[in-house]
Amino acid sequence: MSGVNSDLSATLKPIGQARGLPNEHYIDDAVFDEEKKVVLFDNWVGIGISSDVPNLGDVFPVEFAGMPLLVVREAKNSVSVYQNTCRHRGMILIEKAGNVRGTIRCPYHSWCYGLDGKLRSTPHAGGPGRNLDKSLDRKQLGLIKINSYVFREVVFVNISGNAPPFVDYASKLINRWREHEKPLFHGGKESSFPFDVACNWKLAVENYCESYHLPWIHPGLNSYSRLEDHYHIEEPGNFAGQGTKVYRQIEDNDGLKFPDFEGLSDFWNKGAEYVAFFPNVLFAAQRDHAYAIILLPQGPNRTIERNEIFYSFDPKERPDLQDLISQNAKLWKGVLEEDIFVVEGMQKGRKGVHFDGGKFAPVMDSPTFVFHDWVAKKIDQSRSL
Amino acid sequence: MTLECLNKKILKAHEIKDVPSLGHLYLKAGKLFVDKGDIDHACFLLTAAYVFCLEAGLTEAEDARAILINYGREE
Ligand code: FES
Ligand SMILES: [Fe+2]
């Protein structure tokens, strides 16, 4: 790509010699646009969760890195995603989440689209009271459908349409967590807490990949989940993160716990895994609840983090667990908030003109390096085209 | 209902964005003009009826559409 020049040669080296991605990848608008295309739009990115559209006809607009998308509950069990732009003069179709009883009507000249995206009416397009025109083939003018897939309740899209099918793209994670392929139920209002963070989205990924910071940033957590009980998770080109061998379930004063996901092997009695699925979704798999953090880039130095917690049971059917659900949400919110000053601080640090991307501590930072390496290779490949 | 009264109701419904009422009212107005033999204006109104009925998910959308198709204005 012309006009963009960050030097990736150091990032592309093996971990012992490598440096992290250069500053431009965190602060520069042109590099942000380049990454938007080759790192985000060409891959499968998370944009929301299926419970954003619980009921038939629910619509939920998302601007993903500037791209207007519309998530639609098209049928009871299926979610579709469209470009949220009218095929006529390009008006934004839906600006607020809500429910569409019949068709989606463009607020400008009232062209109407079904929940299936089909163009249903083109009022006065052939003159007042005349809705037909021979040049206007409605079959060719439906809403632009974006490839989408729901995995662990996260709505993923491939905006460019160039990525392999999701089940291939994610096959390694799907296989790793095969045992966890169980229905997930969102914990409800309190289990959804977004953060508006002053950092590049990649810093949130990088911080999530490593356990190195636990003793310093999460001393509370470290008292029972010690650094030495963690292991690296590395799947180059796909995902990276950390696992723990001493996962401890939350319980209330009476010893009440959340029910486990059914049929998990013994490993999960004490095991838990935390994985950054490239590019922008941070997952947790644990015996009794799960969460997903969806990173919504707002520009080079601002990110909305959506934190969403899920359970093995429908919270509406377990009023006795409500208190524990809210206690758990508070607990995670507290832990995840502890990371904010770090990612914001690393963002500030990248204004240092002599910063060289940073040296990796090979033993502790290798999952983080796996992410840098993935990003650098994506960009390098596209530049050499 | 007189035409004047219908007009007032339509404006009110626009004001409060009452989509189902807009569908019903435009349909009524459209049919009135069909009866009067002013097909162009009838189709203009029925087009609005069709759109609002579609938006509200009302079955009357098909009534409006049928008349429009009859006059070669819709497919
Ligand atoms: S821009 Fe949507 S109908 Fe004209
Ligand atoms: Fe952390």
GROMACS .gro file of N, CA and C in nm, chain A residues 92-246:
model
  465
   92ILE      N    1  -2.812   0.585   0.583
   92ILE     CA    2  -2.805   0.485   0.691
   92ILE      C    3  -2.947   0.439   0.719
   93LEU      N    4  -2.966   0.308   0.727
   93LEU     CA    5  -3.102   0.256   0.740
   93LEU      C    6  -3.152   0.260   0.884
   94ILE      N    7  -3.075   0.202   0.975
   94ILE     CA    8  -3.121   0.191   1.115
   94ILE      C    9  -3.015   0.254   1.203
   95GLU      N   10  -3.056   0.352   1.284
   95GLU     CA   11  -2.958   0.417   1.371
   95GLU      C   12  -2.971   0.376   1.517
   96LYS      N   13  -3.087   0.315   1.550
   96LYS     CA   14  -3.107   0.276   1.690
   96LYS      C   15  -3.153   0.132   1.696
   97ALA      N   16  -3.109   0.060   1.796
   97ALA     CA   17  -3.155  -0.078   1.813
   97ALA      C   18  -3.306  -0.076   1.838
   98GLY      N   19  -3.375  -0.177   1.788
   98GLY     CA   20  -3.519  -0.182   1.808
   98GLY      C   21  -3.576  -0.307   1.745
   99ASN      N   22  -3.707  -0.307   1.726
   99ASN     CA   23  -3.772  -0.422   1.664
   99ASN      C   24  -3.845  -0.376   1.538
  100VAL      N   25  -3.825  -0.451   1.431
  100VAL     CA   26  -3.893  -0.421   1.305
  100VAL      C   27  -4.006  -0.522   1.290
  101ARG      N   28  -4.129  -0.471   1.285
  101ARG     CA   29  -4.242  -0.564   1.278
  101ARG      C   30  -4.258  -0.620   1.138
  102GLY      N   31  -4.240  -0.532   1.039
  102GLY     CA   32  -4.262  -0.576   0.902
  102GLY      C   33  -4.133  -0.568   0.823
  103THR      N   34  -4.115  -0.456   0.753
  103THR     CA   35  -3.993  -0.440   0.673
  103THR      C   36  -3.911  -0.323   0.727
  104ILE      N   37  -3.786  -0.321   0.684
  104ILE     CA   38  -3.697  -0.210   0.718
  104ILE      C   39  -3.723  -0.100   0.615
  105ARG      N   40  -3.772   0.016   0.661
  105ARG     CA   41  -3.802   0.125   0.568
  105ARG      C   42  -3.692   0.228   0.576
  106CYS      N   43  -3.633   0.260   0.462
  106CYS     CA   44  -3.531   0.364   0.461
  106CYS      C   45  -3.597   0.497   0.497
  107PRO      N   46  -3.538   0.570   0.593
  107PRO     CA   47  -3.601   0.694   0.636
  107PRO      C   48  -3.596   0.806   0.532
  108TYR      N   49  -3.524   0.785   0.421
  108TYR     CA   50  -3.512   0.893   0.322
  108TYR      C   51  -3.626   0.887   0.219
  109HIS      N   52  -3.622   0.793   0.122
  109HIS     CA   53  -3.728   0.785   0.022
  109HIS      C   54  -3.815   0.661   0.038
  110SER      N   55  -3.800   0.595   0.154
  110SER     CA   56  -3.889   0.485   0.193
  110SER      C   57  -3.877   0.358   0.110
  111TRP      N   58  -3.764   0.332   0.050
  111TRP     CA   59  -3.746   0.198  -0.006
  111TRP      C   60  -3.753   0.100   0.112
  112CYS      N   61  -3.818  -0.014   0.088
  112CYS     CA   62  -3.839  -0.109   0.199
  112CYS      C   63  -3.769  -0.241   0.173
  113TYR      N   64  -3.706  -0.294   0.276
  113TYR     CA   65  -3.633  -0.421   0.266
  113TYR      C   66  -3.689  -0.520   0.368
  114GLY      N   67  -3.705  -0.646   0.327
  114GLY     CA   68  -3.746  -0.750   0.421
  114GLY      C   69  -3.633  -0.783   0.517
  115LEU      N   70  -3.664  -0.856   0.624
  115LEU     CA   71  -3.559  -0.899   0.716
  115LEU      C   72  -3.460  -0.991   0.646
  116ASP      N   73  -3.505  -1.049   0.533
  116ASP     CA   74  -3.416  -1.132   0.452
  116ASP      C   75  -3.330  -1.048   0.358
  117GLY      N   76  -3.343  -0.916   0.368
  117GLY     CA   77  -3.259  -0.826   0.287
  117GLY      C   78  -3.318  -0.793   0.151
  118LYS      N   79  -3.425  -0.862   0.113
  118LYS     CA   80  -3.480  -0.839  -0.022
  118LYS      C   81  -3.547  -0.703  -0.031
  119LEU      N   82  -3.527  -0.637  -0.144
  119LEU     CA   83  -3.592  -0.507  -0.168
  119LEU      C   84  -3.738  -0.532  -0.202
  120ARG      N   85  -3.826  -0.479  -0.119
  120ARG     CA   86  -3.968  -0.509  -0.136
  120ARG      C   87  -4.045  -0.397  -0.204
  121SER      N   88  -4.004  -0.272  -0.188
  121SER     CA   89  -4.079  -0.166  -0.255
  121SER      C   90  -3.989  -0.047  -0.285
  122THR      N   91  -4.022   0.021  -0.393
  122THR     CA   92  -3.945   0.137  -0.438
  122THR      C   93  -4.044   0.248  -0.471
  123PRO      N   94  -4.105   0.304  -0.367
  123PRO     CA   95  -4.218   0.396  -0.389
  123PRO      C   96  -4.183   0.514  -0.479
  124HIS      N   97  -4.272   0.541  -0.574
  124HIS     CA   98  -4.262   0.656  -0.666
  124HIS      C   99  -4.134   0.655  -0.751
  125ALA      N  100  -4.069   0.540  -0.759
  125ALA     CA  101  -3.942   0.537  -0.832
  125ALA      C  102  -3.960   0.563  -0.981
  126GLY      N  103  -4.080   0.536  -1.032
  126GLY     CA  104  -4.105   0.563  -1.175
  126GLY      C  105  -4.195   0.685  -1.194
  127GLY      N  106  -4.197   0.773  -1.095
  127GLY     CA  107  -4.286   0.890  -1.098
  127GLY      C  108  -4.391   0.874  -0.989
  128PRO      N  109  -4.461   0.985  -0.954
  128PRO     CA  110  -4.557   0.979  -0.844
  128PRO      C  111  -4.660   0.866  -0.863
  129GLY      N  112  -4.672   0.780  -0.763
  129GLY     CA  113  -4.769   0.672  -0.771
  129GLY      C  114  -4.729   0.559  -0.864
  130ARG      N  115  -4.611   0.570  -0.921
  130ARG     CA  116  -4.561   0.464  -1.012
  130ARG      C  117  -4.434   0.408  -0.949
  131ASN      N  118  -4.440   0.281  -0.913
  131ASN     CA  119  -4.332   0.228  -0.831
  131ASN      C  120  -4.233   0.141  -0.908
  132LEU      N  121  -4.252   0.134  -1.038
  132LEU     CA  122  -4.166   0.048  -1.119
  132LEU      C  123  -4.087   0.132  -1.218
  133ASP      N  124  -3.973   0.079  -1.254
  133ASP     CA  125  -3.896   0.140  -1.362
  133ASP      C  126  -3.819   0.026  -1.426
  134LYS      N  127  -3.813   0.028  -1.559
  134LYS     CA  128  -3.756  -0.094  -1.620
  134LYS      C  129  -3.607  -0.111  -1.591
  135SER      N  130  -3.541  -0.004  -1.553
  135SER     CA  131  -3.398  -0.019  -1.521
  135SER      C  132  -3.377  -0.066  -1.377
  136LEU      N  133  -3.486  -0.076  -1.305
  136LEU     CA  134  -3.472  -0.102  -1.161
  136LEU      C  135  -3.514  -0.246  -1.131
  137ASP      N  136  -3.415  -0.332  -1.119
  137ASP     CA  137  -3.441  -0.473  -1.092
  137ASP      C  138  -3.425  -0.498  -0.943
  138ARG      N  139  -3.536  -0.513  -0.876
  138ARG     CA  140  -3.530  -0.526  -0.729
  138ARG      C  141  -3.445  -0.645  -0.685
  139LYS      N  142  -3.443  -0.748  -0.767
  139LYS     CA  143  -3.365  -0.868  -0.729
  139LYS      C  144  -3.216  -0.836  -0.714
  140GLN      N  145  -3.172  -0.735  -0.788
  140GLN     CA  146  -3.029  -0.698  -0.784
  140GLN      C  147  -2.999  -0.597  -0.673
  141LEU      N  148  -3.103  -0.552  -0.604
  141LEU     CA  149  -3.084  -0.436  -0.516
  141LEU      C  150  -3.120  -0.463  -0.369
  142GLY      N  151  -3.106  -0.588  -0.332
  142GLY     CA  152  -3.129  -0.620  -0.190
  142GLY      C  153  -3.015  -0.565  -0.105
  143LEU      N  154  -3.034  -0.570   0.026
  143LEU     CA  155  -2.926  -0.527   0.116
  143LEU      C  156  -2.804  -0.614   0.095
  144ILE      N  157  -2.688  -0.553   0.107
  144ILE     CA  158  -2.564  -0.629   0.092
  144ILE      C  159  -2.544  -0.714   0.217
  145LYS      N  160  -2.541  -0.843   0.194
  145LYS     CA  161  -2.526  -0.935   0.307
  145LYS      C  162  -2.378  -0.954   0.341
  146ILE      N  163  -2.348  -0.954   0.467
  146ILE     CA  164  -2.211  -0.973   0.514
  146ILE      C  165  -2.202  -1.114   0.572
  147ASN      N  166  -2.099  -1.190   0.535
  147ASN     CA  167  -2.084  -1.325   0.589
  147ASN      C  168  -2.079  -1.318   0.741
  148SER      N  169  -2.160  -1.400   0.806
  148SER     CA  170  -2.159  -1.396   0.952
  148SER      C  171  -2.170  -1.536   1.010
  149TYR      N  172  -2.130  -1.548   1.136
  149TYR     CA  173  -2.133  -1.678   1.204
  149TYR      C  174  -2.137  -1.652   1.354
  150VAL      N  175  -2.221  -1.727   1.425
  150VAL     CA  176  -2.227  -1.710   1.570
  150VAL      C  177  -2.148  -1.823   1.636
  151PHE      N  178  -2.046  -1.785   1.712
  151PHE     CA  179  -1.962  -1.882   1.783
  151PHE      C  180  -1.950  -1.839   1.929
  152ARG      N  181  -1.981  -1.929   2.020
  152ARG     CA  182  -1.983  -1.898   2.162
  152ARG      C  183  -2.060  -1.768   2.186
  153GLU      N  184  -2.174  -1.757   2.118
  153GLU     CA  185  -2.268  -1.645   2.129
  153GLU      C  186  -2.214  -1.512   2.075
  154VAL      N  187  -2.095  -1.513   2.020
  154VAL     CA  188  -2.041  -1.390   1.961
  154VAL      C  189  -2.075  -1.389   1.811
  155VAL      N  190  -2.125  -1.275   1.765
  155VAL     CA  191  -2.155  -1.262   1.622
  155VAL      C  192  -2.027  -1.219   1.551
  156PHE      N  193  -1.978  -1.307   1.466
  156PHE     CA  194  -1.857  -1.279   1.387
  156PHE      C  195  -1.896  -1.243   1.245
  157VAL      N  196  -1.821  -1.152   1.183
  157VAL     CA  197  -1.841  -1.122   1.041
  157VAL      C  198  -1.707  -1.119   0.969
  158ASN      N  199  -1.714  -1.151   0.841
  158ASN     CA  200  -1.599  -1.132   0.754
  158ASN      C  201  -1.642  -1.028   0.652
  159ILE      N  202  -1.597  -0.906   0.672
  159ILE     CA  203  -1.651  -0.793   0.596
  159ILE      C  204  -1.609  -0.797   0.450
  160SER      N  205  -1.484  -0.831   0.422
  160SER     CA  206  -1.440  -0.831   0.282
  160SER      C  207  -1.495  -0.950   0.205
  161GLY      N  208  -1.532  -1.057   0.276
  161GLY     CA  209  -1.578  -1.178   0.207
  161GLY      C  210  -1.461  -1.263   0.158
  162ASN      N  211  -1.338  -1.227   0.195
  162ASN     CA  212  -1.220  -1.298   0.145
  162ASN      C  213  -1.170  -1.411   0.235
  163ALA      N  214  -1.219  -1.418   0.357
  163ALA     CA  215  -1.166  -1.518   0.451
  163ALA      C  216  -1.228  -1.655   0.422
  164PRO      N  217  -1.160  -1.761   0.464
  164PRO     CA  218  -1.222  -1.894   0.452
  164PRO      C  219  -1.347  -1.901   0.540
  165PRO      N  220  -1.433  -2.000   0.519
  165PRO     CA  221  -1.552  -2.012   0.605
  165PRO      C  222  -1.513  -2.015   0.753
  166PHE      N  223  -1.600  -1.962   0.838
  166PHE     CA  224  -1.564  -1.949   0.980
  166PHE      C  225  -1.519  -2.081   1.040
  167VAL      N  226  -1.589  -2.190   1.009
  167VAL     CA  227  -1.554  -2.318   1.074
  167VAL      C  228  -1.415  -2.364   1.035
  168ASP      N  229  -1.365  -2.318   0.921
  168ASP     CA  230  -1.226  -2.350   0.885
  168ASP      C  231  -1.130  -2.253   0.954
  169TYR      N  232  -1.166  -2.124   0.947
  169TYR     CA  233  -1.084  -2.019   1.008
  169TYR      C  234  -1.062  -2.048   1.157
  170ALA      N  235  -1.169  -2.098   1.223
  170ALA     CA  236  -1.164  -2.115   1.369
  170ALA      C  237  -1.147  -2.261   1.408
  171SER      N  238  -1.114  -2.347   1.313
  171SER     CA  239  -1.121  -2.491   1.343
  171SER      C  240  -1.033  -2.531   1.462
  172LYS      N  241  -0.917  -2.466   1.475
  172LYS     CA  242  -0.827  -2.508   1.584
  172LYS      C  243  -0.886  -2.474   1.721
  173LEU      N  244  -0.950  -2.359   1.730
  173LEU     CA  245  -1.011  -2.324   1.859
  173LEU      C  246  -1.137  -2.408   1.882
  174ILE      N  247  -1.213  -2.429   1.776
  174ILE     CA  248  -1.334  -2.511   1.788
  174ILE      C  249  -1.293  -2.649   1.840
  175ASN      N  250  -1.187  -2.707   1.785
  175ASN     CA  251  -1.143  -2.839   1.829
  175ASN      C  252  -1.091  -2.837   1.972
  176ARG      N  253  -1.011  -2.735   2.003
  176ARG     CA  254  -0.954  -2.728   2.137
  176ARG      C  255  -1.064  -2.724   2.243
  177TRP      N  256  -1.170  -2.650   2.214
  177TRP     CA  257  -1.277  -2.633   2.312
  177TRP      C  258  -1.403  -2.710   2.274
  178ARG      N  259  -1.385  -2.820   2.202
  178ARG     CA  260  -1.498  -2.902   2.158
  178ARG      C  261  -1.591  -2.935   2.275
  179GLU      N  262  -1.529  -2.970   2.390
  179GLU     CA  263  -1.610  -3.009   2.507
  179GLU      C  264  -1.699  -2.896   2.556
  180HIS      N  265  -1.661  -2.775   2.520
  180HIS     CA  266  -1.737  -2.659   2.567
  180HIS      C  267  -1.847  -2.618   2.471
  181GLU      N  268  -1.869  -2.699   2.370
  181GLU     CA  269  -1.974  -2.666   2.274
  181GLU      C  270  -2.110  -2.696   2.334
  182LYS      N  271  -2.150  -2.610   2.425
  182LYS     CA  272  -2.276  -2.628   2.497
  182LYS      C  273  -2.351  -2.497   2.488
  183PRO      N  274  -2.483  -2.502   2.505
  183PRO     CA  275  -2.557  -2.375   2.500
  183PRO      C  276  -2.503  -2.278   2.606
  184LEU      N  277  -2.488  -2.153   2.566
  184LEU     CA  278  -2.444  -2.048   2.659
  184LEU      C  279  -2.560  -1.951   2.678
  185PHE      N  280  -2.583  -1.913   2.803
  185PHE     CA  281  -2.690  -1.818   2.832
  185PHE      C  282  -2.629  -1.691   2.889
  186HIS      N  283  -2.666  -1.580   2.830
  186HIS     CA  284  -2.613  -1.453   2.880
  186HIS      C  285  -2.664  -1.426   3.020
  187GLY      N  286  -2.578  -1.372   3.104
  187GLY     CA  287  -2.613  -1.350   3.244
  187GLY      C  288  -2.710  -1.235   3.269
  188GLY      N  289  -2.740  -1.156   3.166
  188GLY     CA  290  -2.834  -1.045   3.186
  188GLY      C  291  -2.761  -0.913   3.200
  189LYS      N  292  -2.841  -0.811   3.233
  189LYS     CA  293  -2.793  -0.673   3.230
  189LYS      C  294  -2.657  -0.650   3.296
  190GLU      N  295  -2.646  -0.696   3.421
  190GLU     CA  296  -2.521  -0.669   3.495
  190GLU      C  297  -2.402  -0.743   3.436
  191SER      N  298  -2.431  -0.850   3.363
  191SER     CA  299  -2.323  -0.932   3.306
  191SER      C  300  -2.272  -0.875   3.175
  192SER      N  301  -2.312  -0.752   3.146
  192SER     CA  302  -2.271  -0.684   3.024
  192SER      C  303  -2.219  -0.547   3.065
  193PHE      N  304  -2.087  -0.527   3.055
  193PHE     CA  305  -2.035  -0.397   3.099
  193PHE      C  306  -1.925  -0.350   3.004
  194PRO      N  307  -1.958  -0.250   2.923
  194PRO     CA  308  -1.859  -0.199   2.828
  194PRO      C  309  -1.762  -0.101   2.894
  195PHE      N  310  -1.639  -0.101   2.845
  195PHE     CA  311  -1.540   0.001   2.885
  195PHE      C  312  -1.506   0.083   2.761
  196ASP      N  313  -1.489   0.211   2.782
  196ASP     CA  314  -1.443   0.300   2.674
  196ASP      C  315  -1.298   0.333   2.707
  197VAL      N  316  -1.206   0.278   2.631
  197VAL     CA  317  -1.066   0.281   2.672
  197VAL      C  318  -0.981   0.361   2.573
  198ALA      N  319  -0.892   0.443   2.626
  198ALA     CA  320  -0.807   0.527   2.540
  198ALA      C  321  -0.683   0.451   2.498
  199CYS      N  322  -0.703   0.348   2.416
  199CYS     CA  323  -0.588   0.275   2.363
  199CYS      C  324  -0.623   0.212   2.230
  200ASN      N  325  -0.520   0.176   2.157
  200ASN     CA  326  -0.538   0.098   2.036
  200ASN      C  327  -0.590  -0.041   2.075
  201TRP      N  328  -0.679  -0.095   1.992
  201TRP     CA  329  -0.741  -0.225   2.025
  201TRP      C  330  -0.638  -0.336   2.045
  202LYS      N  331  -0.524  -0.329   1.975
  202LYS     CA  332  -0.426  -0.437   1.982
  202LYS      C  333  -0.363  -0.448   2.122
  203LEU      N  334  -0.356  -0.336   2.191
  203LEU     CA  335  -0.295  -0.341   2.325
  203LEU      C  336  -0.380  -0.424   2.420
  204ALA      N  337  -0.511  -0.421   2.400
  204ALA     CA  338  -0.599  -0.504   2.483
  204ALA      C  339  -0.576  -0.651   2.452
  205VAL      N  340  -0.552  -0.683   2.325
  205VAL     CA  341  -0.521  -0.822   2.288
  205VAL      C  342  -0.390  -0.864   2.354
  206GLU      N  343  -0.288  -0.779   2.338
  206GLU     CA  344  -0.155  -0.813   2.386
  206GLU      C  345  -0.154  -0.837   2.537
  207ASN      N  346  -0.225  -0.750   2.608
  207ASN     CA  347  -0.230  -0.764   2.753
  207ASN      C  348  -0.303  -0.892   2.794
  208TYR      N  349  -0.403  -0.929   2.713
  208TYR     CA  350  -0.481  -1.049   2.746
  208TYR      C  351  -0.401  -1.176   2.723
  209CYS      N  352  -0.307  -1.169   2.629
  209CYS     CA  353  -0.230  -1.288   2.592
  209CYS      C  354  -0.140  -1.338   2.704
  210GLU      N  355  -0.099  -1.253   2.793
  210GLU     CA  356   0.007  -1.293   2.885
  210GLU      C  357  -0.035  -1.296   3.032
  211SER      N  358   0.030  -1.384   3.105
  211SER     CA  359   0.004  -1.393   3.249
  211SER      C  360   0.115  -1.322   3.328
  212TYR      N  361   0.215  -1.276   3.255
  212TYR     CA  362   0.333  -1.211   3.314
  212TYR      C  363   0.293  -1.098   3.410
  213HIS      N  364   0.184  -1.027   3.375
  213HIS     CA  365   0.148  -0.910   3.455
  213HIS      C  366   0.065  -0.945   3.578
  214LEU      N  367   0.020  -1.069   3.591
  214LEU     CA  368  -0.074  -1.102   3.699
  214LEU      C  369  -0.026  -1.060   3.838
  215PRO      N  370   0.098  -1.095   3.877
  215PRO     CA  371   0.137  -1.061   4.015
  215PRO      C  372   0.140  -0.911   4.043
  216TRP      N  373   0.157  -0.832   3.935
  216TRP     CA  374   0.172  -0.687   3.957
  216TRP      C  375   0.040  -0.613   3.943
  217ILE      N  376  -0.040  -0.657   3.848
  217ILE     CA  377  -0.163  -0.584   3.817
  217ILE      C  378  -0.283  -0.645   3.889
  218HIS      N  379  -0.280  -0.775   3.909
  218HIS     CA  380  -0.394  -0.842   3.974
  218HIS      C  381  -0.345  -0.917   4.098
  219PRO      N  382  -0.288  -0.848   4.195
  219PRO     CA  383  -0.233  -0.919   4.312
  219PRO      C  384  -0.340  -1.001   4.383
  220GLY      N  385  -0.462  -0.953   4.380
  220GLY     CA  386  -0.572  -1.027   4.446
  220GLY      C  387  -0.590  -1.162   4.380
  221LEU      N  388  -0.594  -1.160   4.249
  221LEU     CA  389  -0.612  -1.282   4.171
  221LEU      C  390  -0.494  -1.374   4.193
  222ASN      N  391  -0.375  -1.314   4.199
  222ASN     CA  392  -0.253  -1.392   4.207
  222ASN      C  393  -0.240  -1.469   4.338
  223SER      N  394  -0.316  -1.427   4.441
  223SER     CA  395  -0.302  -1.494   4.570
  223SER      C  396  -0.348  -1.639   4.559
  224TYR      N  397  -0.448  -1.666   4.473
  224TYR     CA  398  -0.483  -1.808   4.456
  224TYR      C  399  -0.449  -1.860   4.317
  225SER      N  400  -0.444  -1.771   4.218
  225SER     CA  401  -0.409  -1.816   4.085
  225SER      C  402  -0.268  -1.765   4.056
  226ARG      N  403  -0.170  -1.841   4.106
  226ARG     CA  404  -0.033  -1.791   4.102
  226ARG      C  405   0.028  -1.802   3.963
  227LEU      N  406   0.126  -1.718   3.941
  227LEU     CA  407   0.191  -1.714   3.811
  227LEU      C  408   0.239  -1.852   3.768
  228GLU      N  409   0.295  -1.926   3.865
  228GLU     CA  410   0.353  -2.056   3.827
  228GLU      C  411   0.247  -2.161   3.795
  229ASP      N  412   0.121  -2.130   3.820
  229ASP     CA  413   0.016  -2.224   3.784
  229ASP      C  414  -0.039  -2.199   3.644
  230HIS      N  415   0.025  -2.110   3.572
  230HIS     CA  416  -0.024  -2.076   3.438
  230HIS      C  417   0.063  -2.138   3.330
  231TYR      N  418   0.002  -2.162   3.215
  231TYR     CA  419   0.078  -2.210   3.099
  231TYR      C  420   0.037  -2.128   2.977
  232HIS      N  421   0.127  -2.129   2.879
  232HIS     CA  422   0.100  -2.053   2.756
  232HIS      C  423   0.011  -2.132   2.662
  233ILE      N  424  -0.069  -2.060   2.588
  233ILE     CA  425  -0.147  -2.119   2.480
  233ILE      C  426  -0.103  -2.048   2.353
  234GLU      N  427  -0.052  -2.124   2.256
  234GLU     CA  428  -0.002  -2.060   2.135
  234GLU      C  429  -0.042  -2.138   2.011
  235GLU      N  430  -0.116  -2.076   1.926
  235GLU     CA  431  -0.151  -2.136   1.798
  235GLU      C  432  -0.121  -2.030   1.692
  236PRO      N  433   0.007  -2.029   1.646
  236PRO     CA  434   0.048  -1.920   1.555
  236PRO      C  435  -0.050  -1.907   1.438
  237GLY      N  436  -0.082  -1.783   1.406
  237GLY     CA  437  -0.173  -1.758   1.295
  237GLY      C  438  -0.319  -1.767   1.333
  238ASN      N  439  -0.348  -1.792   1.458
  238ASN     CA  440  -0.486  -1.820   1.497
  238ASN      C  441  -0.530  -1.760   1.630
  239PHE      N  442  -0.460  -1.803   1.736
  239PHE     CA  443  -0.495  -1.749   1.868
  239PHE      C  444  -0.378  -1.769   1.964
  240ALA      N  445  -0.385  -1.700   2.077
  240ALA     CA  446  -0.282  -1.713   2.180
  240ALA      C  447  -0.343  -1.671   2.312
  241GLY      N  448  -0.283  -1.719   2.419
  241GLY     CA  449  -0.336  -1.681   2.550
  241GLY      C  450  -0.269  -1.758   2.660
  242GLN      N  451  -0.343  -1.783   2.764
  242GLN     CA  452  -0.289  -1.848   2.883
  242GLN      C  453  -0.395  -1.938   2.944
  243GLY      N  454  -0.345  -2.039   3.014
  243GLY     CA  455  -0.435  -2.126   3.088
  243GLY      C  456  -0.391  -2.133   3.232
  244THR      N  457  -0.483  -2.174   3.319
  244THR     CA  458  -0.447  -2.192   3.459
  244THR      C  459  -0.484  -2.333   3.501
  245LYS      N  460  -0.409  -2.386   3.599
  245LYS     CA  461  -0.437  -2.521   3.648
  245LYS      C  462  -0.502  -2.518   3.785
  246VAL      N  463  -0.533  -2.398   3.831
  246VAL     CA  464  -0.592  -2.389   3.966
  246VAL      C  465  -0.719  -2.304   3.967
   0.00000   0.00000   0.00000
